[in-house]
PDB file of N, CA and C in Angstrom:
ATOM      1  N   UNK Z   1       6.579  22.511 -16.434  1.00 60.00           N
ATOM      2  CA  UNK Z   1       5.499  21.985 -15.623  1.00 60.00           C
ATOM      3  C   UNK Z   1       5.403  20.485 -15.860  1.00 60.00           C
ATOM      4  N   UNK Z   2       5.415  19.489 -15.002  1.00 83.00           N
ATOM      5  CA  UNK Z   2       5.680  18.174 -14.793  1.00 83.00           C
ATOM      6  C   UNK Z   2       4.338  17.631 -14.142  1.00 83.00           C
ATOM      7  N   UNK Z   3       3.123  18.320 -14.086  1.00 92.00           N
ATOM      8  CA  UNK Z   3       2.180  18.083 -13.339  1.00 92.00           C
ATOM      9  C   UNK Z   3       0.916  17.612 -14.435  1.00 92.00           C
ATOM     10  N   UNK Z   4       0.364  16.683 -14.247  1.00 96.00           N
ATOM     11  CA  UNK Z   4      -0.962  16.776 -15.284  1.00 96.00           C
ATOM     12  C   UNK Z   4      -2.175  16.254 -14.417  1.00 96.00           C
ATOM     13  N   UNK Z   5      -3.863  16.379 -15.167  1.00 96.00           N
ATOM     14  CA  UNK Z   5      -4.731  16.072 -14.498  1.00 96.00           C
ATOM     15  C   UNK Z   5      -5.601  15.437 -16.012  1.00 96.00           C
ATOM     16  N   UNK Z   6      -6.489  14.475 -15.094  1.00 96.00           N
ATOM     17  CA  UNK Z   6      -7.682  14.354 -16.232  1.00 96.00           C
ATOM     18  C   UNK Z   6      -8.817  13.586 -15.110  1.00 96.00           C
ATOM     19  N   UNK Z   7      -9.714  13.926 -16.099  1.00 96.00           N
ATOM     20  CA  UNK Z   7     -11.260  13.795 -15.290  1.00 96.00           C
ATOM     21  C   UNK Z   7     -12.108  12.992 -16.827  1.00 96.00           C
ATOM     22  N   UNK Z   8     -12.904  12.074 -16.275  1.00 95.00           N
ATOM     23  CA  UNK Z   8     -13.514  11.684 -17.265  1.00 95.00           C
ATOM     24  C   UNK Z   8     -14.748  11.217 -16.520  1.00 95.00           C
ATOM     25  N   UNK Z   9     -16.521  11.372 -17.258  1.00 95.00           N
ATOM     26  CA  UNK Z   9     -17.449  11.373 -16.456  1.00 95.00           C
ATOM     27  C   UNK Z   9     -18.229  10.652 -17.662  1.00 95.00           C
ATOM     28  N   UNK Z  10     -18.912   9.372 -17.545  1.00 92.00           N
ATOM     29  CA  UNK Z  10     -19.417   8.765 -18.466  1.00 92.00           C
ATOM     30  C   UNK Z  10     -20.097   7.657 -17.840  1.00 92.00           C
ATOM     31  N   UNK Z  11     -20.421   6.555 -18.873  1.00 91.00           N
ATOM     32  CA  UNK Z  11     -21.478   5.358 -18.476  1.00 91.00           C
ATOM     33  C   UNK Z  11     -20.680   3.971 -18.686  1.00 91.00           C
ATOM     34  N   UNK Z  12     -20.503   3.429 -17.988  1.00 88.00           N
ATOM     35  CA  UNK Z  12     -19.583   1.991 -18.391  1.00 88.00           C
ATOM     36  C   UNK Z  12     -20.981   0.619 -18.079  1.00 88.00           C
ATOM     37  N   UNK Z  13     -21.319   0.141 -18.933  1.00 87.00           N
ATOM     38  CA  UNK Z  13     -21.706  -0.872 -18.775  1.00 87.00           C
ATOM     39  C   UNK Z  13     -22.789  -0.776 -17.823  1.00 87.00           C
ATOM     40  N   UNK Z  14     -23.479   0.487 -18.194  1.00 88.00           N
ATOM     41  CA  UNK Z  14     -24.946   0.534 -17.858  1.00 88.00           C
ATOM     42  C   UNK Z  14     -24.501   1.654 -16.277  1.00 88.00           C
ATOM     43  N   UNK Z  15     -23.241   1.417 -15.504  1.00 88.00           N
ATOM     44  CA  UNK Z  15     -23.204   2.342 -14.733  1.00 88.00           C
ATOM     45  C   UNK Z  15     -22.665   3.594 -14.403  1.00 88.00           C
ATOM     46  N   UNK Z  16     -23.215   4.227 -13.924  1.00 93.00           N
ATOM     47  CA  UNK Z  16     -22.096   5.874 -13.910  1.00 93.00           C
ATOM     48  C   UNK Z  16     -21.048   6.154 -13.235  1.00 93.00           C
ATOM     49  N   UNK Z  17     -20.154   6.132 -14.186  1.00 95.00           N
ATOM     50  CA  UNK Z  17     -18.815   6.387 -13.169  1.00 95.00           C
ATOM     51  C   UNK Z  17     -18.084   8.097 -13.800  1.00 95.00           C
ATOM     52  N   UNK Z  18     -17.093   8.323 -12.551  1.00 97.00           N
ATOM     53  CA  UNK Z  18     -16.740   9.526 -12.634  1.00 97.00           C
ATOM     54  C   UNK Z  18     -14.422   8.935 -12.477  1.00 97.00           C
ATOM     55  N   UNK Z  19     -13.692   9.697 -13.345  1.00 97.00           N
ATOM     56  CA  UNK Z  19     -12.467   9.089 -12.452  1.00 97.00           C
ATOM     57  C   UNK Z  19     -11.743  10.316 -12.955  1.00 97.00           C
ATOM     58  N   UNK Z  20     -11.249  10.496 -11.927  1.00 97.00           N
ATOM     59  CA  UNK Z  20     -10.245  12.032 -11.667  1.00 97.00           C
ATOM     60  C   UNK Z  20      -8.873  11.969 -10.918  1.00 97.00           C
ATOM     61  N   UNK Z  21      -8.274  12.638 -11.691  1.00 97.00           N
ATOM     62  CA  UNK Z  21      -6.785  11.619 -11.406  1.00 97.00           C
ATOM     63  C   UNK Z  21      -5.713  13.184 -11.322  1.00 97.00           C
ATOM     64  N   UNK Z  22      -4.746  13.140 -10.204  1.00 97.00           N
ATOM     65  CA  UNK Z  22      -3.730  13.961 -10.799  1.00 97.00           C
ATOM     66  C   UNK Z  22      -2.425  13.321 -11.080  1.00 97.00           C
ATOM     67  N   UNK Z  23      -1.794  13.932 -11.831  1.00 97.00           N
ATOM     68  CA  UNK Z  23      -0.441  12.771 -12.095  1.00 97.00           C
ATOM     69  C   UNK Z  23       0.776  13.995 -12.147  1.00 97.00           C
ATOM     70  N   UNK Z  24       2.270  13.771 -11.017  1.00 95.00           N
ATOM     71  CA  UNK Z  24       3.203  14.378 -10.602  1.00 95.00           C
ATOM     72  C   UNK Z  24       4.363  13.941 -11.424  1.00 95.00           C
ATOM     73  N   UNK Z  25       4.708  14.272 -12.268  1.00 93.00           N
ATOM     74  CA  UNK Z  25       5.824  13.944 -13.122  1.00 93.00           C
ATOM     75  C   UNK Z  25       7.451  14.174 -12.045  1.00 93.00           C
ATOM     76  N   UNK Z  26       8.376  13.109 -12.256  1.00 89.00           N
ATOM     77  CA  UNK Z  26       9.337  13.853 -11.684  1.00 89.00           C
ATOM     78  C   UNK Z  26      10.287  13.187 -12.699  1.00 89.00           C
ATOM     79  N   UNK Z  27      11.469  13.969 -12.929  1.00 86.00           N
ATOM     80  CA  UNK Z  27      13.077  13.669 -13.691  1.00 86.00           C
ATOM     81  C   UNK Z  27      11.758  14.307 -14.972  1.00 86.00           C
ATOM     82  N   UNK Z  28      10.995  15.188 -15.308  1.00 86.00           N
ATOM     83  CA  UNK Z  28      11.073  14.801 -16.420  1.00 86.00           C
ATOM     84  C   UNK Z  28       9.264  14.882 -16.850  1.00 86.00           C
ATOM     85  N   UNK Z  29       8.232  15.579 -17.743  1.00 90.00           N
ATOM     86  CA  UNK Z  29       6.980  15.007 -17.911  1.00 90.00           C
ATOM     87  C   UNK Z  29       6.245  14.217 -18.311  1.00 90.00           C
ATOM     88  N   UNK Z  30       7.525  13.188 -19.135  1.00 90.00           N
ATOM     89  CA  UNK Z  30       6.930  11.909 -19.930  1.00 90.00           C
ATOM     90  C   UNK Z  30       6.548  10.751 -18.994  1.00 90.00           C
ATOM     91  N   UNK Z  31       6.345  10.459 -17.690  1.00 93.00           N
ATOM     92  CA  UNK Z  31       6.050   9.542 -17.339  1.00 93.00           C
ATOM     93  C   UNK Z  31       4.504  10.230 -16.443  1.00 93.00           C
ATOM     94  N   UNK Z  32       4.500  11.275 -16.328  1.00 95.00           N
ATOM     95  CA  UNK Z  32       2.943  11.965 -15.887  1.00 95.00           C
ATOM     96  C   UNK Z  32       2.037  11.709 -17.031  1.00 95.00           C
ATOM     97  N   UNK Z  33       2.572  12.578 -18.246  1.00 95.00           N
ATOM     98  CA  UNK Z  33       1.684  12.553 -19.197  1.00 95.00           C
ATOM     99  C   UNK Z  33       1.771  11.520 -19.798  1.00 95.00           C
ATOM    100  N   UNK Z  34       1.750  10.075 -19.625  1.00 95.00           N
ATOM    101  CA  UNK Z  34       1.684   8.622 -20.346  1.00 95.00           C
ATOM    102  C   UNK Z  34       0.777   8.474 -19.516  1.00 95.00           C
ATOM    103  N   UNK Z  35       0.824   8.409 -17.730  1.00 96.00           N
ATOM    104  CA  UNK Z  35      -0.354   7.689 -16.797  1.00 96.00           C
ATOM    105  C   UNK Z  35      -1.378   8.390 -17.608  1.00 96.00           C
ATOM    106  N   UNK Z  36      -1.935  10.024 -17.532  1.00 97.00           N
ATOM    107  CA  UNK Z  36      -2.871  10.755 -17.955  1.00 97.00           C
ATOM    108  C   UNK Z  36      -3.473  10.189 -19.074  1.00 97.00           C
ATOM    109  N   UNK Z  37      -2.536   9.716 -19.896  1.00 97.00           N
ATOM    110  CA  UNK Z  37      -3.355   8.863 -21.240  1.00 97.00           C
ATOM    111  C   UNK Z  37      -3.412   7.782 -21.056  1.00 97.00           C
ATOM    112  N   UNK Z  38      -3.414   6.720 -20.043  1.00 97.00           N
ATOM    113  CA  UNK Z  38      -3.160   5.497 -20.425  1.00 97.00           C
ATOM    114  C   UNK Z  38      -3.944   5.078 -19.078  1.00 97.00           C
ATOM    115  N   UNK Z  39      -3.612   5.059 -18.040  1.00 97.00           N
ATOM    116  CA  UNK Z  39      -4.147   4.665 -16.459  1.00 97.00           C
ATOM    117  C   UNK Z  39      -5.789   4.571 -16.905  1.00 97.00           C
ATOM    118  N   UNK Z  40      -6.714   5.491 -17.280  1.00 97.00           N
ATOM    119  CA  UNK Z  40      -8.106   5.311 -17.067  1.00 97.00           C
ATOM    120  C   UNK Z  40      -8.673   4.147 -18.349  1.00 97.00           C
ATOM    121  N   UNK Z  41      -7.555   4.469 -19.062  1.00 96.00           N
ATOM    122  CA  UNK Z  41      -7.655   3.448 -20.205  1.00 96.00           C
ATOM    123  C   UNK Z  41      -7.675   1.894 -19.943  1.00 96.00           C
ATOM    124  N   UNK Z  42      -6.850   1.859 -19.349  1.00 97.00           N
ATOM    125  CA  UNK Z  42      -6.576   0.422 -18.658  1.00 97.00           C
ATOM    126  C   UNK Z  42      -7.416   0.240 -17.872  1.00 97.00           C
ATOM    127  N   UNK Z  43      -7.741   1.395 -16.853  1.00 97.00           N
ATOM    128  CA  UNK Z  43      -8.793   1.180 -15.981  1.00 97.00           C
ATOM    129  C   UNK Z  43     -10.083   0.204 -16.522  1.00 97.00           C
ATOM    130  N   UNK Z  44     -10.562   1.152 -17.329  1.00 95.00           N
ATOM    131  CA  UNK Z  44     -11.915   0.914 -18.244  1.00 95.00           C
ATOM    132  C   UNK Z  44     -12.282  -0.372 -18.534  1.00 95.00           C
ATOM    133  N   UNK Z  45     -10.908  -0.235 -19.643  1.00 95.00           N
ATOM    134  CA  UNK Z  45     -11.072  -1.528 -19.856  1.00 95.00           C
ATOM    135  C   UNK Z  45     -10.879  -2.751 -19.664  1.00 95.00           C
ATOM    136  N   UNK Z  46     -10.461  -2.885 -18.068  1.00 96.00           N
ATOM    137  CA  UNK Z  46     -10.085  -4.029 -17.234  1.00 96.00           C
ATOM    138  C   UNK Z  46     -11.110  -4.843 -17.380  1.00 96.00           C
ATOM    139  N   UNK Z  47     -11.362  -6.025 -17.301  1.00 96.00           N
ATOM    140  CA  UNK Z  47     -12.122  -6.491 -17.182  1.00 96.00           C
ATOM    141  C   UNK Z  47     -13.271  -6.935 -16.031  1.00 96.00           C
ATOM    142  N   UNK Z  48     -12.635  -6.320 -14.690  1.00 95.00           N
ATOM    143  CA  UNK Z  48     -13.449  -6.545 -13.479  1.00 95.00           C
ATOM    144  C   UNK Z  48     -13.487  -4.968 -13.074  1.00 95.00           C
ATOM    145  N   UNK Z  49     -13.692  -4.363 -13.998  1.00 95.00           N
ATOM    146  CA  UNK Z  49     -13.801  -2.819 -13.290  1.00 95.00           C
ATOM    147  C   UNK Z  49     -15.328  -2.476 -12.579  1.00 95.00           C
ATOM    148  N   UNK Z  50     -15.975  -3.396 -13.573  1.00 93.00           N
ATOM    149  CA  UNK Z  50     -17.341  -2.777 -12.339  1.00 93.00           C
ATOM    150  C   UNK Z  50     -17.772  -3.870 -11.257  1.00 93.00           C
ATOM    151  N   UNK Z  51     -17.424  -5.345 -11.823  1.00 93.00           N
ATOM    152  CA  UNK Z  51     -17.432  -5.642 -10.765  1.00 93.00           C
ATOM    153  C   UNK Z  51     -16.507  -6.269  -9.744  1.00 93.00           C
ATOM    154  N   UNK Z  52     -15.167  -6.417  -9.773  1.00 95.00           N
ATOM    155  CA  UNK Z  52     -13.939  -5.722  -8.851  1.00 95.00           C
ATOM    156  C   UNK Z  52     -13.263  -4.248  -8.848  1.00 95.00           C
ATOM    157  N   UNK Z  53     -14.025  -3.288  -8.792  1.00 95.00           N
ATOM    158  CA  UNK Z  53     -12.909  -2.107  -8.893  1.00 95.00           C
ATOM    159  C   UNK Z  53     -12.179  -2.245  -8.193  1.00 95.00           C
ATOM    160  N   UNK Z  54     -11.901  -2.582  -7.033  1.00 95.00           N
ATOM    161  CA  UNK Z  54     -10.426  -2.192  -5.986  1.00 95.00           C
ATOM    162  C   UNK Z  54      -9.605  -3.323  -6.944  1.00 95.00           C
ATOM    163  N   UNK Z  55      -9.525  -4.256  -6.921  1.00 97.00           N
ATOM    164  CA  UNK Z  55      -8.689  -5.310  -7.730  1.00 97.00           C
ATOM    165  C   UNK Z  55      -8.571  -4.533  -9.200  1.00 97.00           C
ATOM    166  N   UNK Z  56      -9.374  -4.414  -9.794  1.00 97.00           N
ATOM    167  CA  UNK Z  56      -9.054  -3.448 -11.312  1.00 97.00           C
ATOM    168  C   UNK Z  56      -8.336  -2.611 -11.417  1.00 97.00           C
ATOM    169  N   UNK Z  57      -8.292  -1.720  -9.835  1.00 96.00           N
ATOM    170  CA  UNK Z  57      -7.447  -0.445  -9.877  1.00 96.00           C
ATOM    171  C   UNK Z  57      -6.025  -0.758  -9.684  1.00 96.00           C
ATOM    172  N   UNK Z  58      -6.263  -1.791  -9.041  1.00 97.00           N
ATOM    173  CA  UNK Z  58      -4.487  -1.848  -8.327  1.00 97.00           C
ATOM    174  C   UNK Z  58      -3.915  -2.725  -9.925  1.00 97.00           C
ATOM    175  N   UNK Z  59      -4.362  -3.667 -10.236  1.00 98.00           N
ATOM    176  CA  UNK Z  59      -3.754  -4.173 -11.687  1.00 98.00           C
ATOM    177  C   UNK Z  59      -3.762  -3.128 -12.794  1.00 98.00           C
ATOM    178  N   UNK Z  60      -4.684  -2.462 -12.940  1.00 97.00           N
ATOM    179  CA  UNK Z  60      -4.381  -1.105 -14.176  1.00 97.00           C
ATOM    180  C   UNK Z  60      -3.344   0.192 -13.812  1.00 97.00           C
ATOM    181  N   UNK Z  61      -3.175   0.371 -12.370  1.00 97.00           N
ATOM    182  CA  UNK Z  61      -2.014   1.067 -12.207  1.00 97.00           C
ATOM    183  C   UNK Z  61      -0.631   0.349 -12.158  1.00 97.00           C
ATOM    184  N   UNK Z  62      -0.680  -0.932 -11.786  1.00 97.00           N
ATOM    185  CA  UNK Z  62       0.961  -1.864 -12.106  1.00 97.00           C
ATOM    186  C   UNK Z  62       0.914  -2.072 -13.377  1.00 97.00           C
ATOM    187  N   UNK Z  63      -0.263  -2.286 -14.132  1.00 97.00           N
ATOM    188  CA  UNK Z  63       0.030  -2.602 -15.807  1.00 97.00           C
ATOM    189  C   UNK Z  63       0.439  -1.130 -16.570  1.00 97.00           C
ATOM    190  N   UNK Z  64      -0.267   0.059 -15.987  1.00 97.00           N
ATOM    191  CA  UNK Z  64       0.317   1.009 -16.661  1.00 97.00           C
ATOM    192  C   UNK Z  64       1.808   1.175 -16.550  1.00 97.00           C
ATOM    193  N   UNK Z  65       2.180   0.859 -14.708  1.00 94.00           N
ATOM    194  CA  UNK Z  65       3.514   1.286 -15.102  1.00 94.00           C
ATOM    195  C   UNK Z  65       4.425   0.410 -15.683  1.00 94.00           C
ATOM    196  N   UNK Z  66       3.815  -0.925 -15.957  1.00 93.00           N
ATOM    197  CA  UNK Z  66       4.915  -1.926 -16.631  1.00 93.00           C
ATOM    198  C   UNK Z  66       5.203  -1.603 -18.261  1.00 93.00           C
ATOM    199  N   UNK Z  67       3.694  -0.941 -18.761  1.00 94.00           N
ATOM    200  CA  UNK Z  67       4.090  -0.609 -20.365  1.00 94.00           C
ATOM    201  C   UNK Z  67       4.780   0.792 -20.189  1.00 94.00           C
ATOM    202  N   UNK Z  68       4.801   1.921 -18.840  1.00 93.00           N
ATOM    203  CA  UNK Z  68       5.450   2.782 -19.403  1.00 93.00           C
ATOM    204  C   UNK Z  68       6.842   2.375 -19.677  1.00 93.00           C
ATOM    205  N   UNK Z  69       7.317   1.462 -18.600  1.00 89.00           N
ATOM    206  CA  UNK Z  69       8.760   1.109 -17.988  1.00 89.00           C
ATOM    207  C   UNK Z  69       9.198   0.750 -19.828  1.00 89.00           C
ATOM    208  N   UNK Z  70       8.288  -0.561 -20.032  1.00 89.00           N
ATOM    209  CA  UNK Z  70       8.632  -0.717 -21.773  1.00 89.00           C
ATOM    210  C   UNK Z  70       8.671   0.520 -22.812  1.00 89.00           C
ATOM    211  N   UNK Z  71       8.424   1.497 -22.666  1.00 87.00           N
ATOM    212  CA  UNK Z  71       8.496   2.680 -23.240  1.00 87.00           C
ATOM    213  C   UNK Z  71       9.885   3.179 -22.997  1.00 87.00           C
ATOM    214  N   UNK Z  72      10.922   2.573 -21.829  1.00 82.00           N
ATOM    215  CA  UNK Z  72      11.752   3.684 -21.632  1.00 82.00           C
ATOM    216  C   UNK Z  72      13.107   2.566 -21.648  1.00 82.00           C
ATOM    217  N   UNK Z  73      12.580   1.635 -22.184  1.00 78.00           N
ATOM    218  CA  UNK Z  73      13.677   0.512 -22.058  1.00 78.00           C
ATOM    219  C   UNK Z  73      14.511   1.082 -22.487  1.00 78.00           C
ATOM    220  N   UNK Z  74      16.057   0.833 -22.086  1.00 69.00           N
ATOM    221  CA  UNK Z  74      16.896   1.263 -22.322  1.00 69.00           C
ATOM    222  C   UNK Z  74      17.359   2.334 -23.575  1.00 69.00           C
ATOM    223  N   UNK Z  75      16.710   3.223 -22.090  1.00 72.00           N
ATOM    224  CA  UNK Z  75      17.038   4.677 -22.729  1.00 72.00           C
ATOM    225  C   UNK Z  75      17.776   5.524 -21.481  1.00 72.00           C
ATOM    226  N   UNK Z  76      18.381   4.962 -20.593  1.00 63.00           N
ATOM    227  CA  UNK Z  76      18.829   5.324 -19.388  1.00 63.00           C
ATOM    228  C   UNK Z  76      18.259   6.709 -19.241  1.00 63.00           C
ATOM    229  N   UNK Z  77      17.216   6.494 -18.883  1.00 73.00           N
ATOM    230  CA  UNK Z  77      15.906   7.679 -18.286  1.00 73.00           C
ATOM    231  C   UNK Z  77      15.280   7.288 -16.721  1.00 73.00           C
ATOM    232  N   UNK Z  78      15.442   8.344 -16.202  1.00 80.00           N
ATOM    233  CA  UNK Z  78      15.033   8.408 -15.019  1.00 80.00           C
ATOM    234  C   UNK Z  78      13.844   9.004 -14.340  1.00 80.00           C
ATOM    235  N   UNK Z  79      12.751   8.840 -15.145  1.00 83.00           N
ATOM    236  CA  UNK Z  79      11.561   9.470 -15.367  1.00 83.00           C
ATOM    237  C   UNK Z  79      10.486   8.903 -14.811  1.00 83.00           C
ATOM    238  N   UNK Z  80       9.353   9.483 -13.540  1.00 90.00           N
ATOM    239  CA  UNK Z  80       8.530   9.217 -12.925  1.00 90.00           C
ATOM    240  C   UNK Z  80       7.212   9.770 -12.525  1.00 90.00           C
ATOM    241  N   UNK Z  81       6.434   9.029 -11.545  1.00 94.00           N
ATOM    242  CA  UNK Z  81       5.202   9.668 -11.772  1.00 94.00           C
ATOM    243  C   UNK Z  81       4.712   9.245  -9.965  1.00 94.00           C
ATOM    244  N   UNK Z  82       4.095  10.560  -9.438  1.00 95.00           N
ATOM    245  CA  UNK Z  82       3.147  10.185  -8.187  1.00 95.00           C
ATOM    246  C   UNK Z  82       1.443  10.171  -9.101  1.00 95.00           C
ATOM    247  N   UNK Z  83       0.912   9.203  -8.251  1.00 96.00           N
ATOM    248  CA  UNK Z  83      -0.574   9.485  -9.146  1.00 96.00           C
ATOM    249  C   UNK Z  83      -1.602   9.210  -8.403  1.00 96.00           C
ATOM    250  N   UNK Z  84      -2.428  10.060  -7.840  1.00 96.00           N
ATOM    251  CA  UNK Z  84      -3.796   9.845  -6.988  1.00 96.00           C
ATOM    252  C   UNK Z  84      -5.232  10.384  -7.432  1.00 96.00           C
ATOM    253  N   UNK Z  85      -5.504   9.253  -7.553  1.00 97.00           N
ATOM    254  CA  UNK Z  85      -6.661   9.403  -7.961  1.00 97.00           C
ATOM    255  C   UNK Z  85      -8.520   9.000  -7.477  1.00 97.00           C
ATOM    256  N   UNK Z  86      -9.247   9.065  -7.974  1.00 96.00           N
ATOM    257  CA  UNK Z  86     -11.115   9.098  -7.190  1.00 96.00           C
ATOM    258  C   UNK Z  86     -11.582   8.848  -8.314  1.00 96.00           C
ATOM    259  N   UNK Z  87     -12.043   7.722  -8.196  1.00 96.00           N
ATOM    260  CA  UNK Z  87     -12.481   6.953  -8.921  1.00 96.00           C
ATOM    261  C   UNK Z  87     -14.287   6.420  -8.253  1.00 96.00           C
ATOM    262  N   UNK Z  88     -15.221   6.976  -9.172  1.00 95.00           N
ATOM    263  CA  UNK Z  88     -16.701   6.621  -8.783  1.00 95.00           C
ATOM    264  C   UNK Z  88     -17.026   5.846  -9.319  1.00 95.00           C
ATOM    265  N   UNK Z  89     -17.704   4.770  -8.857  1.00 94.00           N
ATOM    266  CA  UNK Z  89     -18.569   3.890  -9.617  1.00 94.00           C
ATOM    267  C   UNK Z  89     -19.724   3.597  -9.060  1.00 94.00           C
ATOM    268  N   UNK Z  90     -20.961   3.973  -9.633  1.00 90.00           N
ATOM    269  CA  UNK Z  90     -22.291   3.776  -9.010  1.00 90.00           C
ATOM    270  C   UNK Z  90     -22.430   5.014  -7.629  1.00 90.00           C
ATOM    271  N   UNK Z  91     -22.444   4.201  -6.411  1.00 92.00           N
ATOM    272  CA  UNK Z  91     -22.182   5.108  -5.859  1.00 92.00           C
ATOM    273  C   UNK Z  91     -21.571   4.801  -4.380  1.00 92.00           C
ATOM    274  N   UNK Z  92     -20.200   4.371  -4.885  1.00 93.00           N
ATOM    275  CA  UNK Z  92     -18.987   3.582  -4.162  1.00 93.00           C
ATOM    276  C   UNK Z  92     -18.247   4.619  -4.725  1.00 93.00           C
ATOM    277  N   UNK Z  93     -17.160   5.397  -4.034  1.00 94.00           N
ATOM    278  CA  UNK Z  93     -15.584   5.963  -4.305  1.00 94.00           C
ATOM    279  C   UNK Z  93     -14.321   5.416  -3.279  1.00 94.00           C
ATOM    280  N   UNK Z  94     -13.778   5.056  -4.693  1.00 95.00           N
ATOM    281  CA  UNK Z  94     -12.515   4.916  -4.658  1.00 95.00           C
ATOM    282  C   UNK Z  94     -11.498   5.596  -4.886  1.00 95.00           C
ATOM    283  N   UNK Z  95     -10.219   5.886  -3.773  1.00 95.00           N
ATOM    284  CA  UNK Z  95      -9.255   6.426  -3.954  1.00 95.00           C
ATOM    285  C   UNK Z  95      -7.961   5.813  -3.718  1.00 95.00           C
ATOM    286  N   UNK Z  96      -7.479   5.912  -4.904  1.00 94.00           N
ATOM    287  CA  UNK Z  96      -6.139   5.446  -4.857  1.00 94.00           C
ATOM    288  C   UNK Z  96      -5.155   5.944  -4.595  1.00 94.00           C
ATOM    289  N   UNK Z  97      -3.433   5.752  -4.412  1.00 93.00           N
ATOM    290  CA  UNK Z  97      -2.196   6.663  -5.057  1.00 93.00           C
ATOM    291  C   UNK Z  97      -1.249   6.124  -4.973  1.00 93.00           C
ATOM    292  N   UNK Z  98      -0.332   6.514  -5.928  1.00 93.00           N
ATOM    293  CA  UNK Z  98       0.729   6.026  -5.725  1.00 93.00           C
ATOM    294  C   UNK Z  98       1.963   6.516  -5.577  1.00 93.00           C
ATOM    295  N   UNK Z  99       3.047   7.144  -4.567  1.00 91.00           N
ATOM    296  CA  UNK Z  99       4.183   8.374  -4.697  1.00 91.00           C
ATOM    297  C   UNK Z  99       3.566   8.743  -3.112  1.00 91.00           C
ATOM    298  N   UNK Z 100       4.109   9.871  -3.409  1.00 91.00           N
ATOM    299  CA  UNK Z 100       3.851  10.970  -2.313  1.00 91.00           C
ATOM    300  C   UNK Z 100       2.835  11.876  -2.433  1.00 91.00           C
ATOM    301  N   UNK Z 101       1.907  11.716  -3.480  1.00 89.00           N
ATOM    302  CA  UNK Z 101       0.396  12.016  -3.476  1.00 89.00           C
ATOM    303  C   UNK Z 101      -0.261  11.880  -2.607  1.00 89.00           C
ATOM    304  N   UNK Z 102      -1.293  12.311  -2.160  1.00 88.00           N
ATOM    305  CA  UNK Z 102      -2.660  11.816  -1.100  1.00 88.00           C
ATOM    306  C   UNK Z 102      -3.742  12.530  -1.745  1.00 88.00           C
ATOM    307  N   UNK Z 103      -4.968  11.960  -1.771  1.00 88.00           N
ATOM    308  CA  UNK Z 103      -6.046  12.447  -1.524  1.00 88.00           C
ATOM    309  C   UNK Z 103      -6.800  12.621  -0.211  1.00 88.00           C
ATOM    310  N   UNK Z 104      -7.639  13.402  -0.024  1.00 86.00           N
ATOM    311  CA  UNK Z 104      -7.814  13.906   1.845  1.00 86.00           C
ATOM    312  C   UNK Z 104      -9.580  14.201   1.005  1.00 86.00           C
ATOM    313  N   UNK Z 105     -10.005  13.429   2.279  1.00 85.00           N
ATOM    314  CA  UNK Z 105     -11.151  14.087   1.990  1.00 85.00           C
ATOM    315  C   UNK Z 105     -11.885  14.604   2.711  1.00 85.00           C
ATOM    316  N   UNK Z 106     -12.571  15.874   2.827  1.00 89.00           N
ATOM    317  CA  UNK Z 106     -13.028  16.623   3.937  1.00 89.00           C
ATOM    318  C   UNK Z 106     -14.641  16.416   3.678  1.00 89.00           C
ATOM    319  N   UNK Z 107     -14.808  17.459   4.860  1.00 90.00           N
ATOM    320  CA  UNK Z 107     -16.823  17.089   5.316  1.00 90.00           C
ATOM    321  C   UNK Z 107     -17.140  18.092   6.245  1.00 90.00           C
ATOM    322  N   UNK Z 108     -17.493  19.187   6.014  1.00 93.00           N
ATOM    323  CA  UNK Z 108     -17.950  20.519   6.854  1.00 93.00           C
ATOM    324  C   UNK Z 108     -16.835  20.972   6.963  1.00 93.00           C
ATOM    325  N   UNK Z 109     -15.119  20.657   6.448  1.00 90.00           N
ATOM    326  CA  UNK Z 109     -13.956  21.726   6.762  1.00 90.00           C
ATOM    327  C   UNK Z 109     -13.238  20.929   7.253  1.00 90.00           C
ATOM    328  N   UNK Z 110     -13.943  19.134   8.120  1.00 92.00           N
ATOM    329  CA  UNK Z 110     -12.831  18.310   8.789  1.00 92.00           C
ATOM    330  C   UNK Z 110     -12.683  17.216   7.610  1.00 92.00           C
ATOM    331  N   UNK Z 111     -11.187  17.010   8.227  1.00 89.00           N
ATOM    332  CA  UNK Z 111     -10.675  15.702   7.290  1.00 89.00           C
ATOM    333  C   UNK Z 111     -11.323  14.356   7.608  1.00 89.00           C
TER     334      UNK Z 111
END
């Protein structure tokens, strides 16, 4: 299984955020399960996360994948990750992804 998820629901800096993520491993589960530990991490602790999230998100998902890439330096590994995720803050959501992921979001059954 190459698939992972994490959800984390807490208070950042006085506001409530929620971020729920799935992450698609492919060649392999080490590059799913690194985003799963590392992506909300970076998130967090970006420094404009509450007040740039869209800019926070897109730099904490290229910074995650630049330290995984350093993780795999030449180790001729071919190991990857789709990752979409919903990300709340206050009461703004954001959804990201990256791969062949989507998030869809419905409302009485329509998309």
């Amino acid at each position: 299984m190459e698939d992972f998820y994490e959800t984390i629901i807490e208070g950042v800096k006085g506001e409530p955020i929620g971020l729920f993520g799935v992450f698609d491993g492919h060649g392999g589960a080490r590059a799913a399960e690194y985003v799963k530990h590392n992506l909300f991490t970076n998130l967090i602790k970006h420094p404009k996360f509450i007040s740039d999230t869209k800019s926070a998100i897109a730099e904490a998902y290229s910074h995650t994948d630049t330290e995984f890439l350093k993780t795999e330096n030449n180790l001729m590994r071919d190991a990857g990750s789709t990752a979409s995720t919903a990300i709340i803050v206050s009461t703004r959501l954001l959804v990201a992804n990256v791969g062949d992921s989507r998030a869809v979001i419905c409302k009485g059954g329509n998309v």
